CSV table of C-alpha atoms in Angstrom, one decimal:
chain,number,residue,atom,x,y,z
A,230,MET,CA,97.0,142.4,-101.9
A,231,GLY,CA,99.4,143.3,-99.3
A,232,GLY,CA,100.0,142.3,-95.8
A,233,LYS,CA,100.1,138.9,-94.5
A,234,TYR,CA,98.1,137.2,-97.2
A,235,ARG,CA,99.5,137.6,-100.7
A,236,ILE,CA,98.5,135.8,-103.9
A,237,THR,CA,101.4,134.6,-106.0
A,238,GLY,CA,101.6,133.1,-109.4
A,239,GLY,CA,100.1,134.0,-112.8
A,240,LYS,CA,96.7,132.3,-112.5
A,241,TYR,CA,93.7,133.6,-110.6
A,242,PRO,CA,90.6,131.6,-109.8
A,243,ARG,CA,87.6,132.6,-111.9
A,244,MET,CA,84.2,133.1,-110.4
A,245,ARG,CA,81.6,131.5,-112.8
A,246,PRO,CA,77.9,132.5,-112.4
A,247,ARG,CA,75.4,129.7,-111.8
A,248,ARG,CA,74.0,128.3,-115.0
A,249,ARG,CA,70.4,129.4,-115.6
A,250,ASN,CA,67.7,127.1,-117.0
A,251,GLY,CA,65.8,130.0,-118.6
A,252,ARG,CA,67.3,129.5,-122.0
A,253,LEU,CA,66.6,125.8,-122.0
A,254,VAL,CA,62.9,126.4,-121.1
A,255,ALA,CA,62.6,129.0,-123.8
A,256,VAL,CA,63.9,126.5,-126.4
A,257,MET,CA,61.5,123.9,-125.3
A,258,VAL,CA,58.5,126.3,-125.4
A,259,ALA,CA,59.5,127.4,-128.9
A,260,SER,CA,59.8,123.8,-130.1
A,261,VAL,CA,56.3,122.9,-128.7
A,262,ALA,CA,54.8,126.0,-130.4
A,263,ALA,CA,56.5,125.1,-133.7
A,264,LEU,CA,55.1,121.5,-133.6
A,265,GLY,CA,51.6,122.9,-132.8
A,266,LEU,CA,51.7,125.2,-135.8
A,267,ILE,CA,52.8,122.3,-138.1
A,268,GLY,CA,49.9,120.2,-136.8
A,269,TRP,CA,47.4,123.0,-137.3
A,270,GLY,CA,48.7,123.7,-140.8
A,271,THR,CA,48.3,120.0,-141.7
A,272,LEU,CA,44.7,120.0,-140.5
A,273,GLN,CA,44.0,123.1,-142.6
A,274,LEU,CA,45.4,121.4,-145.7
A,275,ILE,CA,43.2,118.4,-145.1
A,276,ASP,CA,40.1,120.6,-144.8
A,277,VAL,CA,41.0,122.3,-148.1
A,278,PHE,CA,41.3,119.1,-150.0
A,279,THR,CA,38.3,117.4,-148.4
A,280,GLY,CA,36.0,120.4,-148.6
A,281,GLY,CA,36.1,120.9,-144.9
A,282,LYS,CA,33.4,118.3,-144.3
A,283,LYS,CA,33.5,115.8,-141.6
A,284,SER,CA,31.6,112.5,-141.8
A,285,THR,CA,29.0,112.1,-139.2
A,286,ALA,CA,26.3,109.6,-138.4
A,287,GLY,CA,23.7,112.1,-139.7
A,288,ASP,CA,25.6,112.5,-143.0
A,289,ALA,CA,25.8,108.7,-143.4
A,290,ALA,CA,22.0,108.4,-142.8
A,291,ALA,CA,21.3,111.1,-145.3
A,292,HIS,CA,23.5,109.4,-147.9
A,293,CYS,CA,21.6,106.1,-147.3
A,294,ARG,CA,18.2,107.8,-147.8
A,295,THR,CA,19.4,109.5,-151.0
A,296,LYS,CA,20.9,106.2,-152.3
A,297,ALA,CA,17.6,104.4,-151.5
A,298,ALA,CA,15.5,107.0,-153.2
A,299,THR,CA,17.7,106.9,-156.3
A,300,ALA,CA,17.7,103.1,-156.5
A,301,ALA,CA,13.9,102.8,-155.9
A,302,PRO,CA,12.1,101.5,-159.1
A,303,ALA,CA,9.4,103.6,-160.7
A,304,ALA,CA,5.8,102.8,-159.6
A,305,GLN,CA,4.3,100.0,-161.6
A,306,VAL,CA,1.1,100.6,-163.5
A,307,SER,CA,-1.6,98.0,-162.9
A,308,ASP,CA,-3.2,98.3,-166.3
A,309,VAL,CA,-1.1,99.5,-169.3
A,310,PRO,CA,-3.3,100.1,-172.4
A,311,ARG,CA,-1.8,100.0,-175.8
A,312,PRO,CA,-1.2,103.4,-177.5
A,313,ASP,CA,-3.8,102.6,-180.2
A,314,ARG,CA,-6.4,102.5,-177.4
A,315,ILE,CA,-5.6,106.0,-176.1
A,316,THR,CA,-7.1,109.2,-177.7
A,317,VAL,CA,-5.0,112.3,-177.3
A,318,ASN,CA,-6.1,115.9,-177.8
A,319,VAL,CA,-3.0,118.1,-178.6
A,320,TYR,CA,-3.1,121.8,-177.7
A,321,ASN,CA,-0.5,124.4,-178.2
A,322,ALA,CA,0.0,126.9,-175.3
A,323,THR,CA,3.1,128.6,-176.8
A,324,LYS,CA,3.6,131.3,-179.3
A,325,ARG,CA,5.0,128.9,-181.9
A,326,THR,CA,2.7,128.1,-184.7
A,327,GLY,CA,2.0,124.7,-186.0
A,328,LEU,CA,3.5,123.0,-182.9
A,329,ALA,CA,0.3,121.1,-182.0
A,330,LYS,CA,-0.2,119.6,-185.5
A,331,GLN,CA,3.5,118.6,-185.7
A,332,THR,CA,3.3,116.9,-182.4
A,333,ALA,CA,0.0,115.2,-183.1
A,334,ASP,CA,1.4,113.8,-186.4
A,335,GLU,CA,4.3,112.3,-184.5
A,336,LEU,CA,2.1,110.8,-181.8
A,337,LYS,CA,0.0,109.2,-184.6
A,338,LYS,CA,3.1,107.6,-186.1
A,339,ARG,CA,3.7,106.1,-182.7
A,340,GLY,CA,0.3,104.4,-182.5
A,341,PHE,CA,-1.8,106.9,-180.6
A,342,ARG,CA,-5.2,108.0,-181.6
A,343,ILE,CA,-5.5,111.8,-182.2
A,344,GLY,CA,-8.6,113.8,-181.3
A,345,ASP,CA,-8.7,117.6,-181.3
A,346,VAL,CA,-5.7,119.6,-182.4
A,347,GLY,CA,-5.4,123.4,-181.9
A,348,ASN,CA,-4.6,126.2,-179.5
A,349,ALA,CA,-4.8,125.7,-175.8
A,350,PRO,CA,-7.8,127.0,-173.9
A,351,LYS,CA,-7.4,130.3,-171.9
A,352,GLU,CA,-6.7,128.3,-168.7
A,353,PHE,CA,-3.4,127.3,-170.2
A,354,ASP,CA,-2.7,129.6,-173.1
A,355,LYS,CA,0.7,131.2,-172.7
A,356,LYS,CA,0.8,130.0,-169.1
A,357,VAL,CA,2.7,126.7,-169.3
A,358,LYS,CA,6.4,127.3,-168.7
A,359,GLY,CA,7.5,123.7,-168.6
A,360,THR,CA,7.5,121.0,-171.1
A,361,GLY,CA,3.8,120.4,-171.0
A,362,VAL,CA,0.8,119.3,-169.0
A,363,LEU,CA,-1.0,115.9,-169.4
A,364,LEU,CA,-4.7,116.0,-168.4
A,365,GLY,CA,-7.1,113.1,-168.0
A,366,PRO,CA,-9.9,111.7,-165.8
A,367,ALA,CA,-9.1,110.3,-162.3
A,368,ALA,CA,-9.2,106.8,-163.7
A,369,ALA,CA,-6.4,107.5,-166.1
A,370,ARG,CA,-3.8,108.3,-163.4
A,371,ASN,CA,-2.4,104.8,-163.2
A,372,THR,CA,-3.4,103.6,-166.7
A,373,SER,CA,-3.3,105.8,-169.8
A,374,LEU,CA,-1.7,108.9,-168.4
A,375,PRO,CA,1.6,107.2,-167.6
A,376,VAL,CA,1.6,105.6,-171.0
A,377,LEU,CA,1.3,109.1,-172.7
A,378,ALA,CA,4.0,110.4,-170.3
A,379,THR,CA,6.6,108.0,-171.7
A,380,GLN,CA,6.4,110.1,-174.9
A,381,LEU,CA,7.1,113.5,-173.2
A,382,THR,CA,9.9,113.7,-170.7
A,383,GLY,CA,9.3,116.1,-167.8
A,384,ALA,CA,5.6,116.6,-168.4
A,385,GLU,CA,3.2,117.4,-165.5
A,386,LEU,CA,0.4,114.8,-165.0
A,387,ARG,CA,-2.9,116.1,-163.7
A,388,THR,CA,-6.3,114.5,-163.3
A,389,GLN,CA,-9.6,116.4,-163.4
A,390,ALA,CA,-12.4,115.3,-161.1
A,391,GLY,CA,-15.7,114.9,-162.8
A,392,ARG,CA,-14.1,114.7,-166.3
A,393,LYS,CA,-16.1,112.6,-168.6
A,394,GLY,CA,-14.7,110.2,-171.2
A,395,ALA,CA,-11.3,108.6,-171.4
A,396,ASP,CA,-9.6,111.1,-173.8
A,397,LEU,CA,-6.4,112.7,-172.7
A,398,ASP,CA,-5.2,116.3,-173.3
A,399,LEU,CA,-1.6,117.1,-174.1
A,400,VAL,CA,-0.9,120.8,-173.6
A,401,LEU,CA,2.5,121.9,-175.0
A,402,GLY,CA,4.4,124.5,-172.9
A,403,ASP,CA,7.3,126.9,-173.6
A,404,GLY,CA,9.8,124.3,-172.5
A,405,PHE,CA,8.8,121.8,-175.1
A,406,LYS,CA,11.6,120.8,-177.4
A,407,GLY,CA,10.1,117.7,-178.9
A,408,LEU,CA,8.8,114.3,-178.0
A,409,ALA,CA,11.1,111.7,-176.4
A,410,LYS,CA,13.3,109.7,-178.8
A,411,PRO,CA,11.3,106.6,-180.1
A,412,ALA,CA,13.8,104.2,-178.5
A,413,ALA,CA,13.7,105.9,-175.1
A,414,ALA,CA,9.9,106.1,-175.2
A,415,ALA,CA,9.6,102.4,-176.1
A,416,GLU,CA,12.0,101.5,-173.3
A,417,ALA,CA,10.0,103.6,-170.8
A,418,LEU,CA,6.7,102.0,-172.0
A,419,THR,CA,8.1,98.5,-171.5
A,420,ALA,CA,9.3,99.4,-168.0
A,421,LEU,CA,5.7,100.4,-167.0
A,422,SER,CA,4.4,96.8,-167.2
A,423,ALA,CA,7.6,95.0,-166.2
A,424,PRO,CA,7.4,93.4,-162.8
A,425,ALA,CA,9.5,94.9,-160.1
A,426,PRO,CA,12.6,92.7,-159.3
A,427,LYS,CA,12.4,91.1,-155.9
A,428,PRO,CA,15.5,91.3,-153.7
A,429,SER,CA,17.2,87.9,-153.2
A,430,ALA,CA,17.2,86.6,-149.6
A,431,ASP,CA,20.8,85.4,-150.1
A,432,ALA,CA,22.1,88.7,-151.4
A,433,PRO,CA,24.6,90.2,-149.0
A,434,LYS,CA,23.7,93.5,-147.4
A,435,LYS,CA,26.2,96.3,-148.2
A,436,GLY,CA,26.6,99.8,-146.9
A,437,CYS,CA,23.3,101.1,-145.8
């Protein structure tokens, strides 16, 4: 510069621009976003390992109902007759030959009286898909029918109104694989007449 005002020396003042906060704000936003992604990913991993189910009051109540139903003892039979006082007619509703006689012989060994043995009537012939059907008069529902049911797991119990006599019918179905094991059948028979345990008043209440 010429004239009156002249700058001398080898150093010149530098004009620095005002610092901007934009870069700092961008860094903060990126950090928050990264933390959010980490938290979201953690929740996803928790859902994967827990099956994505959240415990609610409704779920807890349903669990209590299921637990109570599972723990409930089987209905007690007021009058449990001995097997030697029960006459059973054994009928085969399957295509397998000799099944009725084989089953009748086994029931006889276990103390039951045996009546008729043969093919099932048309009402049931080739129409029973399950293990079998136990038939009896209405009076047998809580007496002899449950006793016979201890010998055949999964059998369907039915009563017939107006049926005369006390005999029971055992109709073998396609799902029949054999009678229950003698030990299991004896245990189930004992449980029919066993009194239901009474809950103790001093027992602490847990869970539900």
